[in-house]
Amino acid sequence: MNNVLITGAAGFIGSHLCEKFIREDFEVYGIDNFVSGNLKNLDKLKDFDNFHFKKHDVIDDLNLGIEFDLILHFACPASPEDFLNFPLETLKANSIGTFKTIELAESMGSRYVFASTSEIYGDPLIHPQNENYWGNVNPIGSRSVYNEAKRFSEAVTIAYYQKKSVDVRIPRIFNTYGPNMRVNDGRIIPNFIIQALNEESLTVYGNGSQTRSLCYIDDLVKGIFMMSMNDNISGEILNIGNPEEYTVIDIARNIIKRTGSNSDIIFKNLPEDDPKRRCPDITKAEKFLNYSPRIMLDQGLDHTIEFFRSKLFD
């Protein structure tokens, strides 16, 4: 296995995946249309001879003139702010884009990795969430353009596995944070860090008792890479994330402490369909991959705070 195509290469997770595969000596080909990706995320990769990038929309024909051994489809606006601002782009990336990439995988005999999400569980009624849970999703709510698009893409991916014998695997990605997130990303960790560094009030939605499990980007990338390389998990869906669970209010207080900020906390109404509890059951990933996250929250937050501090003040 040598040539790897990564869609959404300039995004938060995509850029880290590019770096991982580059350092593992793969020939990495990245594409991105910059709807939510940032070219600066690829700055430190441009000097690697085994990295190749092209601005390209995944819904367009993928005539890149390369035979790929592995295709990772990660192109999609992923933060609530992004998929609410770009609903049609989100739906197309996870419908047309999924068909384009998996048809390419079928034609080339490539292994295919589709980036799904914990959002397919919606506002879950069981806890923690395992891969057999069907979810509690509002099909026409404000988050549906992301939730339902990912659920549709999972169905497409499994159909190609069952009917076309394409070698597929689906990671369901839980809340992830770390360097290369955008300042205006809109998700909980960058929001809190930017507000704290600017000595602004941290905005907590609801009363702060809702929970999140937070996986540092290096641990997530490790799991995705392990799924990509394992020869014995075709057709499998695995939760990838950190099962440690924290309340939103405790995360806010921790970030205030770690930034040395004088910020206070203010409360606003909870958005529509915002999940109350979100935590992965990673038993399957432990069984199939011997996967477990290693980076504790305080360590990951320190790295992420340092990244955002450099963006704001350098």
PDB file of C-alpha atoms in Angstrom:
ATOM      1  CA  MET A   1       0.000   0.000   0.000  1.00  0.00           C
ATOM      2  CA  ASN A   2       1.600   3.245  -1.153  1.00  0.00           C
ATOM      3  CA  ASN A   3      -0.652   5.903  -2.746  1.00  0.00           C
ATOM      4  CA  VAL A   4      -3.198   7.494  -0.405  1.00  0.00           C
ATOM      5  CA  LEU A   5      -5.947   9.997  -1.285  1.00  0.00           C
ATOM      6  CA  ILE A   6      -7.259  12.147   1.561  1.00  0.00           C
ATOM      7  CA  THR A   7     -10.270  14.358   0.880  1.00  0.00           C
ATOM      8  CA  GLY A   8     -10.717  17.362   3.147  1.00  0.00           C
ATOM      9  CA  ALA A   9      -6.925  17.483   3.427  1.00  0.00           C
ATOM     10  CA  ALA A  10      -6.785  21.101   4.608  1.00  0.00           C
ATOM     11  CA  GLY A  11      -9.277  20.552   7.398  1.00  0.00           C
ATOM     12  CA  PHE A  12      -8.545  20.031  11.071  1.00  0.00           C
ATOM     13  CA  ILE A  13      -8.481  16.219  11.027  1.00  0.00           C
ATOM     14  CA  GLY A  14      -7.515  15.897   7.366  1.00  0.00           C
ATOM     15  CA  SER A  15      -4.317  17.917   7.768  1.00  0.00           C
ATOM     16  CA  HIS A  16      -3.194  15.769  10.697  1.00  0.00           C
ATOM     17  CA  LEU A  17      -3.950  12.615   8.718  1.00  0.00           C
ATOM     18  CA  CYS A  18      -1.851  13.924   5.835  1.00  0.00           C
ATOM     19  CA  GLU A  19       1.063  14.479   8.193  1.00  0.00           C
ATOM     20  CA  LYS A  20       0.695  10.998   9.723  1.00  0.00           C
ATOM     21  CA  PHE A  21       0.692   9.211   6.381  1.00  0.00           C
ATOM     22  CA  ILE A  22       3.548  11.369   5.078  1.00  0.00           C
ATOM     23  CA  ARG A  23       5.686  10.458   8.078  1.00  0.00           C
ATOM     24  CA  GLU A  24       4.814   6.802   7.537  1.00  0.00           C
ATOM     25  CA  ASP A  25       6.360   7.144   4.033  1.00  0.00           C
ATOM     26  CA  PHE A  26       3.184   6.971   1.970  1.00  0.00           C
ATOM     27  CA  GLU A  27       2.696   9.028  -1.174  1.00  0.00           C
ATOM     28  CA  VAL A  28      -0.078  11.322   0.029  1.00  0.00           C
ATOM     29  CA  TYR A  29      -2.445  13.120  -2.329  1.00  0.00           C
ATOM     30  CA  GLY A  30      -4.721  15.660  -0.701  1.00  0.00           C
ATOM     31  CA  ILE A  31      -7.688  17.573  -2.077  1.00  0.00           C
ATOM     32  CA  ASP A  32      -9.850  20.295  -0.526  1.00  0.00           C
ATOM     33  CA  ASN A  33     -12.210  22.986  -1.799  1.00  0.00           C
ATOM     34  CA  PHE A  34     -11.597  25.291   1.242  1.00  0.00           C
ATOM     35  CA  VAL A  35     -15.252  25.615   2.229  1.00  0.00           C
ATOM     36  CA  SER A  36     -14.090  24.964   5.785  1.00  0.00           C
ATOM     37  CA  GLY A  37     -10.455  23.894   5.283  1.00  0.00           C
ATOM     38  CA  ASN A  38      -7.481  26.206   5.682  1.00  0.00           C
ATOM     39  CA  LEU A  39      -4.447  26.103   3.385  1.00  0.00           C
ATOM     40  CA  LYS A  40      -2.244  27.224   6.293  1.00  0.00           C
ATOM     41  CA  ASN A  41      -2.863  23.844   7.913  1.00  0.00           C
ATOM     42  CA  LEU A  42      -0.699  22.361   5.179  1.00  0.00           C
ATOM     43  CA  ASP A  43       2.188  24.834   5.449  1.00  0.00           C
ATOM     44  CA  LYS A  44       4.546  22.480   7.256  1.00  0.00           C
ATOM     45  CA  LEU A  45       3.804  19.679   4.773  1.00  0.00           C
ATOM     46  CA  LYS A  46       4.667  21.489   1.535  1.00  0.00           C
ATOM     47  CA  ASP A  47       8.368  20.670   1.739  1.00  0.00           C
ATOM     48  CA  PHE A  48       7.784  16.912   1.838  1.00  0.00           C
ATOM     49  CA  ASP A  49       8.426  15.289  -1.535  1.00  0.00           C
ATOM     50  CA  ASN A  50       5.773  12.660  -0.848  1.00  0.00           C
ATOM     51  CA  PHE A  51       2.956  15.184  -0.371  1.00  0.00           C
ATOM     52  CA  HIS A  52       0.865  16.385  -3.294  1.00  0.00           C
ATOM     53  CA  PHE A  53      -2.054  18.782  -2.992  1.00  0.00           C
ATOM     54  CA  LYS A  54      -4.705  20.028  -5.395  1.00  0.00           C
ATOM     55  CA  LYS A  55      -7.586  22.406  -4.817  1.00  0.00           C
ATOM     56  CA  HIS A  56     -10.549  20.307  -5.865  1.00  0.00           C
ATOM     57  CA  ASP A  57     -14.183  19.766  -4.879  1.00  0.00           C
ATOM     58  CA  VAL A  58     -14.939  16.166  -3.973  1.00  0.00           C
ATOM     59  CA  ILE A  59     -18.300  16.338  -5.763  1.00  0.00           C
ATOM     60  CA  ASP A  60     -16.499  16.888  -9.075  1.00  0.00           C
ATOM     61  CA  ASP A  61     -14.945  14.087 -11.135  1.00  0.00           C
ATOM     62  CA  LEU A  62     -11.797  12.744  -9.481  1.00  0.00           C
ATOM     63  CA  ASN A  63      -9.657  12.323 -12.575  1.00  0.00           C
ATOM     64  CA  LEU A  64      -6.320  12.787 -10.834  1.00  0.00           C
ATOM     65  CA  GLY A  65      -4.349  10.333 -12.970  1.00  0.00           C
ATOM     66  CA  ILE A  66      -3.202   8.320  -9.937  1.00  0.00           C
ATOM     67  CA  GLU A  67      -3.954   4.747  -8.864  1.00  0.00           C
ATOM     68  CA  PHE A  68      -4.810   4.863  -5.180  1.00  0.00           C
ATOM     69  CA  ASP A  69      -4.346   1.998  -2.753  1.00  0.00           C
ATOM     70  CA  LEU A  70      -6.259   3.760   0.014  1.00  0.00           C
ATOM     71  CA  ILE A  71      -8.923   6.489  -0.028  1.00  0.00           C
ATOM     72  CA  LEU A  72      -9.964   8.384   3.111  1.00  0.00           C
ATOM     73  CA  HIS A  73     -13.092  10.483   2.613  1.00  0.00           C
ATOM     74  CA  PHE A  74     -12.918  13.250   5.232  1.00  0.00           C
ATOM     75  CA  ALA A  75     -14.253  16.185   3.186  1.00  0.00           C
ATOM     76  CA  CYS A  76     -17.138  17.840   5.007  1.00  0.00           C
ATOM     77  CA  PRO A  77     -17.885  20.912   7.115  1.00  0.00           C
ATOM     78  CA  ALA A  78     -17.851  19.403  10.615  1.00  0.00           C
ATOM     79  CA  SER A  79     -18.505  22.078  13.224  1.00  0.00           C
ATOM     80  CA  PRO A  80     -22.112  23.150  13.892  1.00  0.00           C
ATOM     81  CA  GLU A  81     -21.260  26.692  12.799  1.00  0.00           C
ATOM     82  CA  ASP A  82     -19.932  25.387   9.483  1.00  0.00           C
ATOM     83  CA  PHE A  83     -22.648  22.923   8.597  1.00  0.00           C
ATOM     84  CA  LEU A  84     -25.340  25.435   9.560  1.00  0.00           C
ATOM     85  CA  ASN A  85     -23.697  28.017   7.287  1.00  0.00           C
ATOM     86  CA  PHE A  86     -23.063  25.513   4.477  1.00  0.00           C
ATOM     87  CA  PRO A  87     -25.983  23.054   4.614  1.00  0.00           C
ATOM     88  CA  LEU A  88     -26.047  22.199   0.912  1.00  0.00           C
ATOM     89  CA  GLU A  89     -22.274  21.766   0.720  1.00  0.00           C
ATOM     90  CA  THR A  90     -22.479  19.449   3.726  1.00  0.00           C
ATOM     91  CA  LEU A  91     -25.218  17.357   2.150  1.00  0.00           C
ATOM     92  CA  LYS A  92     -23.418  17.160  -1.191  1.00  0.00           C
ATOM     93  CA  ALA A  93     -20.062  16.189   0.318  1.00  0.00           C
ATOM     94  CA  ASN A  94     -21.782  13.267   2.064  1.00  0.00           C
ATOM     95  CA  SER A  95     -23.891  12.151  -0.869  1.00  0.00           C
ATOM     96  CA  ILE A  96     -22.344  13.027  -4.232  1.00  0.00           C
ATOM     97  CA  GLY A  97     -18.868  13.144  -2.677  1.00  0.00           C
ATOM     98  CA  THR A  98     -19.334   9.756  -1.042  1.00  0.00           C
ATOM     99  CA  PHE A  99     -20.474   8.183  -4.301  1.00  0.00           C
ATOM    100  CA  LYS A 100     -17.588   9.789  -6.202  1.00  0.00           C
ATOM    101  CA  THR A 101     -14.951   8.535  -3.766  1.00  0.00           C
ATOM    102  CA  ILE A 102     -16.328   5.051  -3.199  1.00  0.00           C
ATOM    103  CA  GLU A 103     -16.879   4.519  -6.932  1.00  0.00           C
ATOM    104  CA  LEU A 104     -13.236   5.481  -7.397  1.00  0.00           C
ATOM    105  CA  ALA A 105     -12.266   2.965  -4.715  1.00  0.00           C
ATOM    106  CA  GLU A 106     -14.306   0.259  -6.455  1.00  0.00           C
ATOM    107  CA  SER A 107     -12.759   0.983  -9.847  1.00  0.00           C
ATOM    108  CA  MET A 108      -9.207   0.851  -8.460  1.00  0.00           C
ATOM    109  CA  GLY A 109      -9.633  -1.895  -5.895  1.00  0.00           C
ATOM    110  CA  SER A 110      -8.738   0.629  -3.174  1.00  0.00           C
ATOM    111  CA  ARG A 111      -9.390   0.312   0.519  1.00  0.00           C
ATOM    112  CA  TYR A 112     -11.962   2.921   1.605  1.00  0.00           C
ATOM    113  CA  VAL A 113     -12.306   4.753   4.912  1.00  0.00           C
ATOM    114  CA  PHE A 114     -15.379   6.918   5.436  1.00  0.00           C
ATOM    115  CA  ALA A 115     -15.259   9.493   8.250  1.00  0.00           C
ATOM    116  CA  SER A 116     -18.519   9.205  10.141  1.00  0.00           C
ATOM    117  CA  THR A 117     -19.361  10.890  13.418  1.00  0.00           C
ATOM    118  CA  SER A 118     -20.896  10.487  16.846  1.00  0.00           C
ATOM    119  CA  GLU A 119     -23.565  12.897  15.562  1.00  0.00           C
ATOM    120  CA  ILE A 120     -25.272   9.929  13.899  1.00  0.00           C
ATOM    121  CA  TYR A 121     -26.432   9.001  17.423  1.00  0.00           C
ATOM    122  CA  GLY A 122     -28.206  12.367  17.744  1.00  0.00           C
ATOM    123  CA  ASP A 123     -29.299  13.182  21.294  1.00  0.00           C
ATOM    124  CA  PRO A 124     -28.746   9.630  22.562  1.00  0.00           C
ATOM    125  CA  LEU A 125     -31.101   7.770  24.848  1.00  0.00           C
ATOM    126  CA  ILE A 126     -28.501   5.188  25.873  1.00  0.00           C
ATOM    127  CA  HIS A 127     -25.165   5.881  27.483  1.00  0.00           C
ATOM    128  CA  PRO A 128     -22.390   5.386  26.588  1.00  0.00           C
ATOM    129  CA  GLN A 129     -23.113   4.895  22.896  1.00  0.00           C
ATOM    130  CA  ASN A 130     -22.060   1.677  21.191  1.00  0.00           C
ATOM    131  CA  GLU A 131     -22.037   0.873  17.490  1.00  0.00           C
ATOM    132  CA  ASN A 132     -25.263  -1.144  17.674  1.00  0.00           C
ATOM    133  CA  TYR A 133     -27.254   1.867  18.842  1.00  0.00           C
ATOM    134  CA  TRP A 134     -29.447   3.327  16.077  1.00  0.00           C
ATOM    135  CA  GLY A 135     -29.569   6.809  17.537  1.00  0.00           C
ATOM    136  CA  ASN A 136     -32.168   9.451  18.372  1.00  0.00           C
ATOM    137  CA  VAL A 137     -31.991  11.888  15.481  1.00  0.00           C
ATOM    138  CA  ASN A 138     -34.315  14.654  14.328  1.00  0.00           C
ATOM    139  CA  PRO A 139     -34.342  14.146  10.524  1.00  0.00           C
ATOM    140  CA  ILE A 140     -35.372  17.750   9.765  1.00  0.00           C
ATOM    141  CA  GLY A 141     -33.837  19.657  12.685  1.00  0.00           C
ATOM    142  CA  SER A 142     -31.073  22.239  12.447  1.00  0.00           C
ATOM    143  CA  ARG A 143     -28.367  19.577  12.767  1.00  0.00           C
ATOM    144  CA  SER A 144     -29.973  17.175  10.302  1.00  0.00           C
ATOM    145  CA  VAL A 145     -27.921  18.323   7.310  1.00  0.00           C
ATOM    146  CA  TYR A 146     -24.885  16.834   9.062  1.00  0.00           C
ATOM    147  CA  ASN A 147     -26.435  13.955  11.033  1.00  0.00           C
ATOM    148  CA  GLU A 148     -28.551  12.564   8.240  1.00  0.00           C
ATOM    149  CA  ALA A 149     -25.877  13.101   5.594  1.00  0.00           C
ATOM    150  CA  LYS A 150     -23.428  11.018   7.612  1.00  0.00           C
ATOM    151  CA  ARG A 151     -26.045   8.330   8.221  1.00  0.00           C
ATOM    152  CA  PHE A 152     -26.738   8.226   4.479  1.00  0.00           C
ATOM    153  CA  SER A 153     -23.035   7.926   3.697  1.00  0.00           C
ATOM    154  CA  GLU A 154     -22.707   5.041   6.126  1.00  0.00           C
ATOM    155  CA  ALA A 155     -25.524   3.280   4.244  1.00  0.00           C
ATOM    156  CA  VAL A 156     -23.779   3.915   0.904  1.00  0.00           C
ATOM    157  CA  THR A 157     -20.468   2.639   2.237  1.00  0.00           C
ATOM    158  CA  ILE A 158     -21.934  -0.564   3.658  1.00  0.00           C
ATOM    159  CA  ALA A 159     -23.954  -1.162   0.473  1.00  0.00           C
ATOM    160  CA  TYR A 160     -20.751  -1.046  -1.583  1.00  0.00           C
ATOM    161  CA  TYR A 161     -19.162  -3.465   0.869  1.00  0.00           C
ATOM    162  CA  GLN A 162     -22.067  -5.887   0.667  1.00  0.00           C
ATOM    163  CA  LYS A 163     -22.892  -5.653  -3.051  1.00  0.00           C
ATOM    164  CA  LYS A 164     -19.591  -4.628  -4.650  1.00  0.00           C
ATOM    165  CA  SER A 165     -17.097  -6.204  -2.194  1.00  0.00           C
ATOM    166  CA  VAL A 166     -15.301  -2.887  -1.672  1.00  0.00           C
ATOM    167  CA  ASP A 167     -12.911  -3.070   1.294  1.00  0.00           C
ATOM    168  CA  VAL A 168     -14.458  -0.451   3.609  1.00  0.00           C
ATOM    169  CA  ARG A 169     -14.280   0.610   7.222  1.00  0.00           C
ATOM    170  CA  ILE A 170     -16.122   3.397   9.060  1.00  0.00           C
ATOM    171  CA  PRO A 171     -14.767   5.276  12.084  1.00  0.00           C
ATOM    172  CA  ARG A 172     -17.423   7.108  14.067  1.00  0.00           C
ATOM    173  CA  ILE A 173     -15.477  10.097  15.349  1.00  0.00           C
ATOM    174  CA  PHE A 174     -16.354  11.580  18.733  1.00  0.00           C
ATOM    175  CA  ASN A 175     -15.487  15.103  19.935  1.00  0.00           C
ATOM    176  CA  THR A 176     -11.893  15.820  18.975  1.00  0.00           C
ATOM    177  CA  TYR A 177      -9.720  18.858  19.654  1.00  0.00           C
ATOM    178  CA  GLY A 178      -6.175  20.104  19.121  1.00  0.00           C
ATOM    179  CA  PRO A 179      -3.955  22.263  16.894  1.00  0.00           C
ATOM    180  CA  ASN A 180      -5.213  23.234  13.413  1.00  0.00           C
ATOM    181  CA  MET A 181      -8.734  23.954  14.610  1.00  0.00           C
ATOM    182  CA  ARG A 182      -9.905  27.357  13.387  1.00  0.00           C
ATOM    183  CA  VAL A 183     -10.165  30.336  15.702  1.00  0.00           C
ATOM    184  CA  ASN A 184     -13.808  30.714  14.637  1.00  0.00           C
ATOM    185  CA  ASP A 185     -14.483  26.988  14.536  1.00  0.00           C
ATOM    186  CA  GLY A 186     -17.526  27.277  16.798  1.00  0.00           C
ATOM    187  CA  ARG A 187     -16.928  24.102  18.794  1.00  0.00           C
ATOM    188  CA  ILE A 188     -16.591  24.001  22.543  1.00  0.00           C
ATOM    189  CA  ILE A 189     -12.794  23.834  22.974  1.00  0.00           C
ATOM    190  CA  PRO A 190     -11.767  26.607  20.554  1.00  0.00           C
ATOM    191  CA  ASN A 191     -14.686  28.751  21.713  1.00  0.00           C
ATOM    192  CA  PHE A 192     -13.687  28.515  25.363  1.00  0.00           C
ATOM    193  CA  ILE A 193      -9.965  28.947  24.717  1.00  0.00           C
ATOM    194  CA  ILE A 194     -10.379  32.007  22.493  1.00  0.00           C
ATOM    195  CA  GLN A 195     -12.790  33.614  24.948  1.00  0.00           C
ATOM    196  CA  ALA A 196     -10.437  32.905  27.851  1.00  0.00           C
ATOM    197  CA  LEU A 197      -7.349  34.214  26.051  1.00  0.00           C
ATOM    198  CA  ASN A 198      -9.243  37.386  25.152  1.00  0.00           C
ATOM    199  CA  GLU A 199     -10.465  37.783  28.763  1.00  0.00           C
ATOM    200  CA  GLU A 200     -14.058  37.460  27.534  1.00  0.00           C
ATOM    201  CA  SER A 201     -16.874  35.644  29.294  1.00  0.00           C
ATOM    202  CA  LEU A 202     -17.027  31.962  28.429  1.00  0.00           C
ATOM    203  CA  THR A 203     -20.405  31.115  26.888  1.00  0.00           C
ATOM    204  CA  VAL A 204     -21.984  27.960  28.265  1.00  0.00           C
ATOM    205  CA  TYR A 205     -25.225  26.786  26.682  1.00  0.00           C
ATOM    206  CA  GLY A 206     -27.777  25.308  29.050  1.00  0.00           C
ATOM    207  CA  ASN A 207     -26.732  24.941  32.687  1.00  0.00           C
ATOM    208  CA  GLY A 208     -23.405  23.288  31.844  1.00  0.00           C
ATOM    209  CA  SER A 209     -24.358  19.872  33.195  1.00  0.00           C
ATOM    210  CA  GLN A 210     -24.364  18.292  29.726  1.00  0.00           C
ATOM    211  CA  THR A 211     -21.292  16.131  29.113  1.00  0.00           C
ATOM    212  CA  ARG A 212     -18.709  15.686  26.403  1.00  0.00           C
ATOM    213  CA  SER A 213     -15.908  13.202  25.878  1.00  0.00           C
ATOM    214  CA  LEU A 214     -12.866  14.906  24.401  1.00  0.00           C
ATOM    215  CA  CYS A 215     -10.228  13.119  22.330  1.00  0.00           C
ATOM    216  CA  TYR A 216      -6.923  14.808  21.519  1.00  0.00           C
ATOM    217  CA  ILE A 217      -6.171  14.842  17.789  1.00  0.00           C
ATOM    218  CA  ASP A 218      -3.073  12.609  18.028  1.00  0.00           C
ATOM    219  CA  ASP A 219      -5.117   9.856  19.652  1.00  0.00           C
ATOM    220  CA  LEU A 220      -7.820  10.147  17.013  1.00  0.00           C
ATOM    221  CA  VAL A 221      -5.319  10.018  14.151  1.00  0.00           C
ATOM    222  CA  LYS A 222      -3.719   6.957  15.712  1.00  0.00           C
ATOM    223  CA  GLY A 223      -7.101   5.218  15.678  1.00  0.00           C
ATOM    224  CA  ILE A 224      -7.861   6.209  12.073  1.00  0.00           C
ATOM    225  CA  PHE A 225      -4.429   5.031  10.948  1.00  0.00           C
ATOM    226  CA  MET A 226      -4.880   1.701  12.726  1.00  0.00           C
ATOM    227  CA  MET A 227      -8.263   1.240  11.044  1.00  0.00           C
ATOM    228  CA  SER A 228      -6.732   2.078   7.668  1.00  0.00           C
ATOM    229  CA  MET A 229      -3.911  -0.441   8.046  1.00  0.00           C
ATOM    230  CA  ASN A 230      -5.774  -3.374   9.592  1.00  0.00           C
ATOM    231  CA  ASP A 231      -6.472  -6.085   7.016  1.00  0.00           C
ATOM    232  CA  ASN A 232      -9.162  -7.855   9.018  1.00  0.00           C
ATOM    233  CA  ILE A 233     -11.863  -5.251   9.662  1.00  0.00           C
ATOM    234  CA  SER A 234     -13.512  -4.703   6.293  1.00  0.00           C
ATOM    235  CA  GLY A 235     -17.146  -3.742   6.796  1.00  0.00           C
ATOM    236  CA  GLU A 236     -16.635  -2.779  10.438  1.00  0.00           C
ATOM    237  CA  ILE A 237     -17.883   0.390  12.121  1.00  0.00           C
ATOM    238  CA  LEU A 238     -15.831   1.492  15.142  1.00  0.00           C
ATOM    239  CA  ASN A 239     -16.277   4.314  17.614  1.00  0.00           C
ATOM    240  CA  ILE A 240     -13.018   6.279  17.852  1.00  0.00           C
ATOM    241  CA  GLY A 241     -12.712   8.725  20.722  1.00  0.00           C
ATOM    242  CA  ASN A 242     -11.929   9.108  24.391  1.00  0.00           C
ATOM    243  CA  PRO A 243     -14.424   7.586  26.857  1.00  0.00           C
ATOM    244  CA  GLU A 244     -13.459  10.014  29.636  1.00  0.00           C
ATOM    245  CA  GLU A 245     -16.489  12.222  30.255  1.00  0.00           C
ATOM    246  CA  TYR A 246     -16.595  15.812  31.518  1.00  0.00           C
ATOM    247  CA  THR A 247     -19.365  18.310  32.126  1.00  0.00           C
ATOM    248  CA  VAL A 248     -19.289  21.422  29.977  1.00  0.00           C
ATOM    249  CA  ILE A 249     -19.076  23.660  33.048  1.00  0.00           C
ATOM    250  CA  ASP A 250     -16.013  21.750  34.317  1.00  0.00           C
ATOM    251  CA  ILE A 251     -14.346  22.063  30.910  1.00  0.00           C
ATOM    252  CA  ALA A 252     -14.945  25.822  30.978  1.00  0.00           C
ATOM    253  CA  ARG A 253     -13.502  26.156  34.484  1.00  0.00           C
ATOM    254  CA  ASN A 254     -10.473  24.052  33.555  1.00  0.00           C
ATOM    255  CA  ILE A 255      -9.711  26.228  30.528  1.00  0.00           C
ATOM    256  CA  ILE A 256     -10.009  29.410  32.598  1.00  0.00           C
ATOM    257  CA  LYS A 257      -7.545  27.906  35.059  1.00  0.00           C
ATOM    258  CA  ARG A 258      -5.073  26.650  32.436  1.00  0.00           C
ATOM    259  CA  THR A 259      -5.031  29.924  30.496  1.00  0.00           C
ATOM    260  CA  GLY A 260      -4.658  32.013  33.658  1.00  0.00           C
ATOM    261  CA  SER A 261      -7.647  34.018  32.509  1.00  0.00           C
ATOM    262  CA  ASN A 262      -9.858  36.296  34.598  1.00  0.00           C
ATOM    263  CA  SER A 263     -12.885  35.384  32.496  1.00  0.00           C
ATOM    264  CA  ASP A 264     -16.216  34.581  34.057  1.00  0.00           C
ATOM    265  CA  ILE A 265     -18.906  32.243  32.722  1.00  0.00           C
ATOM    266  CA  ILE A 266     -22.259  33.260  31.276  1.00  0.00           C
ATOM    267  CA  PHE A 267     -25.171  30.993  30.378  1.00  0.00           C
ATOM    268  CA  LYS A 268     -27.375  30.972  27.284  1.00  0.00           C
ATOM    269  CA  ASN A 269     -30.225  28.812  26.051  1.00  0.00           C
ATOM    270  CA  LEU A 270     -29.326  25.358  24.787  1.00  0.00           C
ATOM    271  CA  PRO A 271     -29.460  25.117  20.959  1.00  0.00           C
ATOM    272  CA  GLU A 272     -32.013  22.875  19.242  1.00  0.00           C
ATOM    273  CA  ASP A 273     -31.215  19.131  19.401  1.00  0.00           C
ATOM    274  CA  ASP A 274     -27.962  19.731  21.284  1.00  0.00           C
ATOM    275  CA  PRO A 275     -27.011  16.360  22.851  1.00  0.00           C
ATOM    276  CA  LYS A 276     -27.142  16.184  26.652  1.00  0.00           C
ATOM    277  CA  ARG A 277     -24.623  13.365  26.978  1.00  0.00           C
ATOM    278  CA  ARG A 278     -22.082  12.146  24.465  1.00  0.00           C
ATOM    279  CA  CYS A 279     -19.551   9.434  25.245  1.00  0.00           C
ATOM    280  CA  PRO A 280     -18.208   6.537  23.179  1.00  0.00           C
ATOM    281  CA  ASP A 281     -18.180   2.894  24.100  1.00  0.00           C
ATOM    282  CA  ILE A 282     -14.851   1.917  22.503  1.00  0.00           C
ATOM    283  CA  THR A 283     -15.018  -1.795  23.354  1.00  0.00           C
ATOM    284  CA  LYS A 284     -14.961  -2.768  19.654  1.00  0.00           C
ATOM    285  CA  ALA A 285     -11.941  -0.565  18.906  1.00  0.00           C
ATOM    286  CA  GLU A 286     -10.148  -2.074  21.897  1.00  0.00           C
ATOM    287  CA  LYS A 287     -10.965  -5.577  20.629  1.00  0.00           C
ATOM    288  CA  PHE A 288     -10.143  -5.130  16.944  1.00  0.00           C
ATOM    289  CA  LEU A 289      -7.303  -2.608  17.150  1.00  0.00           C
ATOM    290  CA  ASN A 290      -6.064  -2.720  20.727  1.00  0.00           C
ATOM    291  CA  TYR A 291      -6.911   0.982  20.603  1.00  0.00           C
ATOM    292  CA  SER A 292      -7.052   3.266  23.594  1.00  0.00           C
ATOM    293  CA  PRO A 293      -6.410   7.022  23.855  1.00  0.00           C
ATOM    294  CA  ARG A 294      -3.301   7.997  25.815  1.00  0.00           C
ATOM    295  CA  ILE A 295      -3.302  11.789  26.071  1.00  0.00           C
ATOM    296  CA  MET A 296      -5.053  13.126  29.149  1.00  0.00           C
ATOM    297  CA  LEU A 297      -7.272  16.201  28.939  1.00  0.00           C
ATOM    298  CA  ASP A 298      -4.948  18.581  30.799  1.00  0.00           C
ATOM    299  CA  GLN A 299      -2.011  17.705  28.528  1.00  0.00           C
ATOM    300  CA  GLY A 300      -4.103  18.038  25.388  1.00  0.00           C
ATOM    301  CA  LEU A 301      -5.579  21.336  26.520  1.00  0.00           C
ATOM    302  CA  ASP A 302      -2.114  22.758  27.190  1.00  0.00           C
ATOM    303  CA  HIS A 303      -1.000  21.888  23.640  1.00  0.00           C
ATOM    304  CA  THR A 304      -4.180  23.364  22.184  1.00  0.00           C
ATOM    305  CA  ILE A 305      -3.995  26.536  24.272  1.00  0.00           C
ATOM    306  CA  GLU A 306      -0.396  27.036  23.129  1.00  0.00           C
ATOM    307  CA  PHE A 307      -1.513  26.685  19.492  1.00  0.00           C
ATOM    308  CA  PHE A 308      -4.306  29.248  19.833  1.00  0.00           C
ATOM    309  CA  ARG A 309      -2.140  31.610  21.854  1.00  0.00           C
ATOM    310  CA  SER A 310       0.378  31.612  18.990  1.00  0.00           C
ATOM    311  CA  LYS A 311      -2.403  32.333  16.509  1.00  0.00           C
ATOM    312  CA  LEU A 312      -3.741  35.269  18.495  1.00  0.00           C
ATOM    313  CA  PHE A 313      -0.600  36.933  19.755  1.00  0.00           C
ATOM    314  CA  ASP A 314       2.329  36.047  17.465  1.00  0.00           C
TER     315      ASP A 314
END
